[in-house]
Amino acid sequence: MNAMIEADSLNKTFRIAKRRVGMLGGLRSVVNPEIRTVEAVNDLSLHVGQGEMIGLVGPNGAGKSTTIKMLTGILVPTSGTIRVAGLVPTLQRRQLAAHIGAVFGQRTQLWWDLPLIDSLHLLRHLYRVSQERYRHNLQRLSKLLDLDEFLDTPVRQLSLGQRMRGDLAAALLHDPELLYLDEPTIGLDVVAKARIREFLLAMNAEQGTTVLLTTHDMDDIETLCPRMIIIDHGRKLYDGTVSSIRERFGGERTLMVVLNDAEHAEPTYDAKGLPRLQDLPNGVHVVKAEGPRLWLSFKDSKLPSYELVAWLGARYRLRDVAFQEPEIEDTIRRIYEEGLLLSDRINK
Ligand SMILES: Nc1ncnc2c1ncn2[C@@H]1O[C@H](COP(=O)(O)OP(=O)(O)OP(=O)(O)O)[C@@H](O)[C@H]1O
Ligand SMILES: [Mg+2]
């Protein structure tokens, strides 16, 4: 796979003048302001191949937007190296612009007072898109994003979902190979979110566009990104597939079983009032019971899930079994909370 983003050991430190209240009640001291430094991005390396869709996840202030801004050339890294589409963003920003598109969900790149179509037209000139390509792309994007009904509406009158669709069209008019999306579904309702996700999946499948997206919405990640990077305090905590995150950090997994009533008719109960199953394998516990339904936790057992089901099947008549995986959201919260402790395990 060809590399689209190659970033190594990125650091970004902001120096902020800390305003102190001076001695003269309320007057701010402007002489010798105390300088505070914020390490927004700390030794971050990031490699993304052509055609990948990758999610960048982290709590507020983790350094996600700062990372994207360095990758677009808007911000200069304090140290580290970046190549995007083979170009150095800060030195070749103009050439790079032809290869990338960006949508910052919190801010629009459209002109508030102009009808959407006029913004798109202006962007065509900025990006020097030929008339023919513009016509072709506008038609395609209008269809996919359903822009027709509001192309003539001033941007300030658009709903958030419409505005986001307009912004996506604006970012894609010049056929970039790489699209940065910084919270593209923020504030949208479920229908609008689903529509944006569908669009992005189709775009990636049809055009092969590489996508790097930040989001706080784990459904975005689960629908769109086979791979995710978790960062906090500017440091990488995880880089890998979304599916393996559950296996490695998922914590509790539970098996729900429905036993045949007859065999469960007169169970004995433990001190917590939960029904006792005879001779459960080591480390397997009944954690909840509702009628014939039992929930078994087996996080402390070495038993693979299929063996637990086989073990139960050999002793009880099972009417139903279902595994309950922890929500990815809970898993990620755990990773934030345990932070760097986990990153040691991740990097092994
Ligand atoms: N221009 C700036 N000047 C000073 N500090 C900044 C600047 N931009 C970002 N920071 C700081 O850098 C850190 C990372 O900010 P960043 O915006 O990258 O976080 P984020 O992961 O995008 O968070 P969010 O999820 O809230 O969007 C924060 O502590 C922030 O206050
Ligand atoms: Mg941000």
Coordinates of C-alpha atoms and ligand atoms in Angstrom, one line a residue:
M1 CA 0.0 0.0 0.0
N2 CA 1.4 3.4 -0.9
A3 CA 1.9 5.8 2.0
M4 CA -0.4 8.8 2.1
I5 CA 0.6 10.2 5.5
E6 CA 4.0 9.7 7.0
A7 CA 4.4 11.6 10.2
D8 CA 7.2 10.8 12.7
S9 CA 7.9 11.9 16.2
L10 CA 5.6 14.9 15.9
N11 CA 5.6 17.5 18.7
K12 CA 3.7 20.7 19.0
T13 CA 4.2 22.9 22.0
F14 CA 2.1 26.1 22.4
R15 CA 3.4 28.9 24.6
I16 CA 0.7 30.9 26.2
A17 CA 1.1 34.0 28.2
K18 CA -0.7 33.4 31.5
R19 CA -2.5 36.5 32.5
R20 CA -2.3 37.2 36.2
V21 CA -4.3 39.6 38.1
G22 CA -1.8 42.3 39.3
M23 CA -1.4 43.9 42.7
L24 CA -3.6 46.9 41.7
G25 CA -6.9 45.1 42.1
G26 CA -8.1 43.9 38.7
L27 CA -5.4 45.4 36.6
R28 CA -3.8 42.7 34.5
S29 CA 0.0 42.5 34.7
V30 CA 1.3 42.9 31.2
V31 CA 4.9 43.2 32.2
N32 CA 6.7 39.9 32.6
P33 CA 3.7 37.7 31.9
E34 CA 4.2 34.2 33.1
I35 CA 4.7 31.9 30.1
R36 CA 3.0 28.5 30.3
T37 CA 3.7 25.8 27.7
V38 CA 1.2 23.2 26.6
E39 CA 2.4 20.1 24.9
A40 CA -0.5 19.6 22.6
V41 CA 1.1 16.8 20.6
N42 CA 3.9 14.7 22.1
D43 CA 6.0 12.3 20.1
L44 CA 3.2 11.2 17.8
S45 CA 3.9 9.0 14.8
L46 CA 1.3 8.3 12.2
H47 CA 1.4 6.3 9.0
V48 CA -1.7 6.0 6.8
G49 CA -1.8 4.2 3.5
Q50 CA -3.6 5.2 0.4
G51 CA -7.3 4.4 0.5
E52 CA -7.4 3.8 4.3
M53 CA -10.2 5.2 6.5
I54 CA -8.7 5.9 9.9
G55 CA -10.3 7.3 13.0
L56 CA -8.4 9.6 15.4
V57 CA -10.1 9.5 18.8
G58 CA -9.4 11.1 22.1
P59 CA -10.9 13.2 24.9
N60 CA -11.3 17.0 24.7
G61 CA -7.9 18.6 24.4
A62 CA -6.1 15.4 23.4
G63 CA -4.4 17.0 20.4
K64 CA -6.6 15.7 17.6
S65 CA -7.3 19.0 15.8
T66 CA -3.7 20.2 16.4
T67 CA -2.5 17.0 14.6
I68 CA -4.8 17.5 11.7
K69 CA -3.7 21.2 11.4
M70 CA -0.1 20.1 11.2
L71 CA -0.9 17.5 8.6
T72 CA -2.6 20.2 6.5
G73 CA 0.2 22.7 6.9
I74 CA -1.9 25.2 8.9
L75 CA 0.4 24.7 11.9
V76 CA 4.1 24.2 12.0
P77 CA 5.2 21.3 14.2
T78 CA 7.7 22.2 17.0
S79 CA 9.7 19.1 15.9
G80 CA 9.2 16.0 13.9
T81 CA 8.8 15.2 10.2
I82 CA 5.7 15.0 8.0
R83 CA 5.1 14.0 4.4
V84 CA 1.6 14.0 3.0
A85 CA 1.2 12.7 -0.5
G86 CA 4.9 12.9 -0.7
L87 CA 5.0 16.6 0.1
V88 CA 6.1 18.6 3.2
P89 CA 3.0 20.4 4.3
T90 CA 4.5 23.6 5.7
L91 CA 6.9 24.0 2.7
Q92 CA 4.6 22.9 -0.1
R93 CA 1.3 24.0 1.2
R94 CA 0.0 25.2 -2.1
Q95 CA 0.9 22.0 -4.0
L96 CA -0.5 20.0 -1.1
A97 CA -3.8 21.9 -1.4
A98 CA -4.5 20.1 -4.7
H99 CA -4.3 16.7 -3.0
I100 CA -6.2 17.3 0.2
G101 CA -9.7 18.4 1.3
A102 CA -10.7 19.3 4.9
V103 CA -13.9 19.7 6.8
F104 CA -13.8 21.2 10.2
G105 CA -17.2 20.4 11.6
Q106 CA -17.1 23.3 14.1
R107 CA -16.4 25.8 11.5
T108 CA -17.5 26.2 7.9
Q109 CA -15.3 27.1 4.9
L110 CA -18.3 28.4 3.1
W111 CA -19.3 32.1 3.0
W112 CA -22.1 32.7 5.4
D113 CA -24.0 35.3 3.3
L114 CA -23.7 33.7 0.0
P115 CA -25.9 31.0 -1.4
L116 CA -24.2 27.6 -1.3
I117 CA -23.7 27.5 -5.1
D118 CA -21.8 30.8 -5.0
S119 CA -19.4 29.4 -2.4
L120 CA -18.8 26.3 -4.5
H121 CA -18.2 28.5 -7.5
L122 CA -15.7 30.6 -5.7
L123 CA -13.9 27.5 -4.5
R124 CA -13.8 26.2 -8.1
H125 CA -11.7 29.3 -8.9
L126 CA -9.5 29.0 -5.8
Y127 CA -8.7 25.4 -6.6
R128 CA -8.5 26.1 -10.3
V129 CA -10.9 23.3 -11.2
S130 CA -11.7 23.2 -14.9
Q131 CA -15.2 24.1 -15.9
E132 CA -15.8 20.6 -17.2
R133 CA -14.6 18.9 -14.1
Y134 CA -16.5 21.3 -11.9
R135 CA -19.8 20.6 -13.7
H136 CA -19.2 16.9 -13.5
N137 CA -18.3 16.9 -9.8
L138 CA -21.0 19.3 -8.8
Q139 CA -23.6 17.1 -10.5
R140 CA -22.2 13.9 -8.8
L141 CA -21.9 15.5 -5.4
S142 CA -25.3 17.2 -5.6
K143 CA -26.8 13.8 -6.3
L144 CA -25.0 12.0 -3.6
L145 CA -25.5 14.7 -1.0
D146 CA -28.9 15.8 -2.1
L147 CA -27.8 19.4 -2.4
D148 CA -30.3 20.5 -5.0
E149 CA -33.0 21.7 -2.6
F150 CA -30.7 24.2 -0.9
L151 CA -28.0 25.2 -3.5
D152 CA -29.6 28.6 -3.7
T153 CA -30.0 29.2 0.0
P154 CA -27.6 31.4 1.8
V155 CA -25.3 29.3 4.0
R156 CA -26.4 31.0 7.3
Q157 CA -30.0 29.8 6.7
L158 CA -28.9 26.1 6.3
S159 CA -29.6 23.5 9.0
L160 CA -26.4 22.1 10.5
G161 CA -26.8 18.8 8.5
Q162 CA -27.3 20.7 5.2
R163 CA -24.3 22.9 6.0
M164 CA -22.2 19.9 6.7
R165 CA -23.2 18.3 3.3
G166 CA -22.4 21.7 1.7
D167 CA -19.0 21.7 3.4
L168 CA -18.3 18.1 2.2
A169 CA -19.1 19.1 -1.4
A170 CA -16.8 22.1 -1.1
A171 CA -14.0 20.0 0.2
L172 CA -14.3 17.4 -2.6
L173 CA -14.9 19.6 -5.7
H174 CA -11.2 19.3 -6.7
D175 CA -11.1 15.5 -6.3
P176 CA -8.6 15.3 -3.4
E177 CA -7.0 12.0 -2.7
L178 CA -7.0 12.7 1.0
L179 CA -9.8 14.0 3.1
Y180 CA -9.4 15.3 6.7
L181 CA -12.6 15.4 8.7
D182 CA -12.5 17.0 12.1
E183 CA -15.8 16.0 13.8
P184 CA -17.9 15.8 10.6
T185 CA -21.0 14.6 12.5
I186 CA -20.9 16.9 15.5
G187 CA -24.3 18.1 16.5
L188 CA -26.2 16.1 13.8
D189 CA -29.3 14.0 14.4
V190 CA -29.1 10.2 13.8
V191 CA -30.5 10.5 10.3
A192 CA -28.1 13.2 9.2
K193 CA -25.2 11.2 10.7
A194 CA -26.2 8.1 8.9
R195 CA -26.4 9.9 5.6
I196 CA -22.9 11.4 6.0
R197 CA -21.5 8.0 6.9
E198 CA -23.1 6.4 3.8
F199 CA -21.7 9.1 1.6
L200 CA -18.2 8.7 3.0
L201 CA -18.3 4.9 2.6
A202 CA -19.4 5.2 -1.0
M203 CA -16.8 7.9 -1.7
N204 CA -14.1 5.7 -0.2
A205 CA -15.2 2.6 -2.2
E206 CA -15.7 4.4 -5.5
Q207 CA -13.0 7.0 -5.5
G208 CA -10.5 5.3 -3.2
T209 CA -10.2 8.6 -1.2
T210 CA -8.1 8.3 2.0
V211 CA -9.9 9.6 5.0
L212 CA -8.5 10.7 8.4
L213 CA -11.3 11.6 10.7
T214 CA -11.7 12.7 14.3
T215 CA -14.8 12.1 16.2
H216 CA -16.3 11.7 19.6
D217 CA -19.0 9.4 18.2
M218 CA -18.0 5.7 18.4
D219 CA -20.7 4.8 15.8
D220 CA -18.7 6.9 13.3
I221 CA -15.7 4.8 14.0
E222 CA -17.5 1.5 14.0
T223 CA -19.2 2.2 10.7
L224 CA -16.4 3.9 8.9
C225 CA -12.9 3.0 10.2
P226 CA -11.4 -0.4 10.3
R227 CA -8.4 1.2 12.1
M228 CA -8.3 3.7 14.9
I229 CA -5.7 5.7 16.8
I230 CA -6.5 6.8 20.3
I231 CA -4.5 9.7 21.7
D232 CA -4.6 11.6 25.0
H233 CA -2.4 14.4 26.2
G234 CA -0.9 14.4 22.7
R235 CA 0.4 10.8 23.1
K236 CA -0.6 7.8 21.2
L237 CA -2.4 5.2 23.4
Y238 CA -3.5 2.8 20.8
D239 CA -3.1 2.2 17.0
G240 CA -4.7 -0.8 15.6
T241 CA -8.0 -2.4 14.4
V242 CA -11.2 -1.5 16.1
S243 CA -12.1 -5.1 16.4
S244 CA -9.0 -6.1 18.4
I245 CA -9.6 -3.3 20.9
R246 CA -12.5 -5.2 22.3
E247 CA -10.5 -8.4 22.6
R248 CA -7.6 -6.8 24.2
F249 CA -9.2 -4.2 26.4
G250 CA -12.8 -5.2 26.5
G251 CA -12.8 -6.2 30.2
E252 CA -15.9 -8.1 31.1
R253 CA -17.6 -10.4 28.6
T254 CA -20.8 -12.0 29.6
L255 CA -22.7 -15.0 28.3
M256 CA -26.4 -14.9 28.5
V257 CA -28.1 -18.4 28.6
V258 CA -31.7 -19.4 28.7
L259 CA -32.0 -22.8 30.3
N260 CA -34.8 -25.2 29.8
D261 CA -37.3 -24.4 32.6
A262 CA -37.7 -27.9 33.8
E263 CA -34.0 -28.2 34.7
H264 CA -34.0 -24.9 36.3
A265 CA -37.2 -25.4 38.3
E266 CA -35.7 -25.8 41.7
P267 CA -32.3 -24.3 41.8
T268 CA -30.4 -23.6 44.9
Y269 CA -29.4 -20.1 45.7
D270 CA -26.1 -18.5 46.8
A271 CA -25.7 -15.8 49.4
K272 CA -26.5 -13.1 46.9
G273 CA -29.7 -14.8 45.9
L274 CA -28.4 -15.9 42.5
P275 CA -29.2 -19.4 41.3
R276 CA -26.3 -21.9 41.7
L277 CA -25.3 -24.0 38.8
Q278 CA -23.6 -27.2 39.8
D279 CA -19.8 -27.4 39.3
L280 CA -19.3 -24.3 37.1
P281 CA -15.8 -24.2 35.7
N282 CA -13.3 -22.2 37.7
G283 CA -13.7 -18.4 37.3
V284 CA -17.2 -18.6 35.8
H285 CA -19.9 -16.9 37.9
V286 CA -23.6 -16.3 37.7
V287 CA -23.9 -12.5 37.8
K288 CA -27.6 -11.9 37.1
A289 CA -30.7 -14.0 36.8
E290 CA -34.2 -13.3 35.5
G291 CA -36.5 -16.3 35.4
P292 CA -34.8 -18.9 33.1
R293 CA -32.3 -16.3 31.9
L294 CA -28.9 -16.3 33.5
W295 CA -25.9 -14.1 32.8
L296 CA -22.5 -15.7 33.3
S297 CA -19.4 -13.7 33.7
F298 CA -16.2 -15.6 32.6
K299 CA -13.6 -12.9 32.6
D300 CA -11.7 -14.6 35.3
S301 CA -11.7 -18.0 33.5
K302 CA -9.2 -19.2 31.0
L303 CA -12.0 -20.8 29.1
P304 CA -12.6 -19.7 25.5
S305 CA -16.2 -18.8 25.0
Y306 CA -17.1 -21.7 22.7
E307 CA -15.8 -24.2 25.4
L308 CA -18.1 -22.6 28.0
V309 CA -21.0 -23.0 25.7
A310 CA -20.0 -26.7 25.1
W311 CA -19.6 -27.2 28.8
L312 CA -23.1 -25.9 29.5
G313 CA -24.6 -27.7 26.5
A314 CA -23.2 -31.0 27.9
R315 CA -25.0 -30.5 31.2
Y316 CA -28.1 -28.4 30.5
R317 CA -30.6 -28.1 27.8
L318 CA -30.0 -24.6 26.4
R319 CA -32.9 -22.7 24.8
D320 CA -30.7 -19.8 23.9
V321 CA -27.2 -18.4 24.3
A322 CA -25.9 -14.9 23.4
F323 CA -22.6 -13.2 24.1
Q324 CA -22.7 -9.7 25.4
E325 CA -19.7 -7.7 24.4
P326 CA -18.8 -4.6 26.2
E327 CA -19.8 -1.5 24.2
I328 CA -16.8 0.0 22.4
E329 CA -17.6 3.3 24.1
D330 CA -17.0 1.7 27.5
T331 CA -13.8 0.1 26.4
I332 CA -12.5 3.4 25.1
R333 CA -13.5 5.2 28.3
R334 CA -11.4 2.6 30.1
I335 CA -8.5 3.3 27.9
Y336 CA -8.7 7.0 28.6
E337 CA -9.0 6.4 32.3
E338 CA -6.1 4.0 32.5
G339 CA -4.2 6.0 29.9
L340 CA -0.6 5.5 29.8
L341 CA -0.7 2.3 32.0
L342 CA -2.3 0.7 29.0
S343 CA -0.1 2.2 26.5
D344 CA 2.8 0.1 27.9
R345 CA 0.8 -3.0 27.1
I346 CA -0.1 -1.6 23.7
N347 CA 3.4 -1.0 22.7
K348 CA 4.6 -4.4 23.6
Ligands
LIG1 N1 -3.7 27.9 19.2 C1 -3.5 27.4 20.4 N2 -2.8 28.1 21.3 C2 -2.6 27.6 22.5 N3 -3.0 26.3 22.9 C3 -3.7 25.6 22.0 C4 -3.9 26.1 20.7 N4 -4.6 25.1 20.0 C5 -4.8 24.1 20.9 N5 -4.2 24.4 22.1 C6 -4.1 23.4 23.2 O1 -3.6 22.2 22.8 C7 -4.3 21.1 23.4 C8 -4.8 20.2 22.3 O2 -5.9 20.9 21.6 P1 -6.7 20.3 20.4 O3 -7.6 21.4 19.9 O4 -5.7 19.7 19.4 O5 -7.5 19.1 21.1 P2 -8.6 18.2 20.5 O6 -8.2 16.8 20.7 O7 -9.0 18.6 19.1 O8 -9.9 18.4 21.4 P3 -11.5 18.5 21.1 O9 -12.0 17.1 21.2 O10 -12.0 19.3 22.3 O11 -11.7 19.2 19.8 C9 -5.3 21.7 24.3 O12 -4.8 21.8 25.6 C10 -5.5 23.1 23.7 O13 -5.9 24.0 24.8
MG2 MG -10.7 19.3 18.1

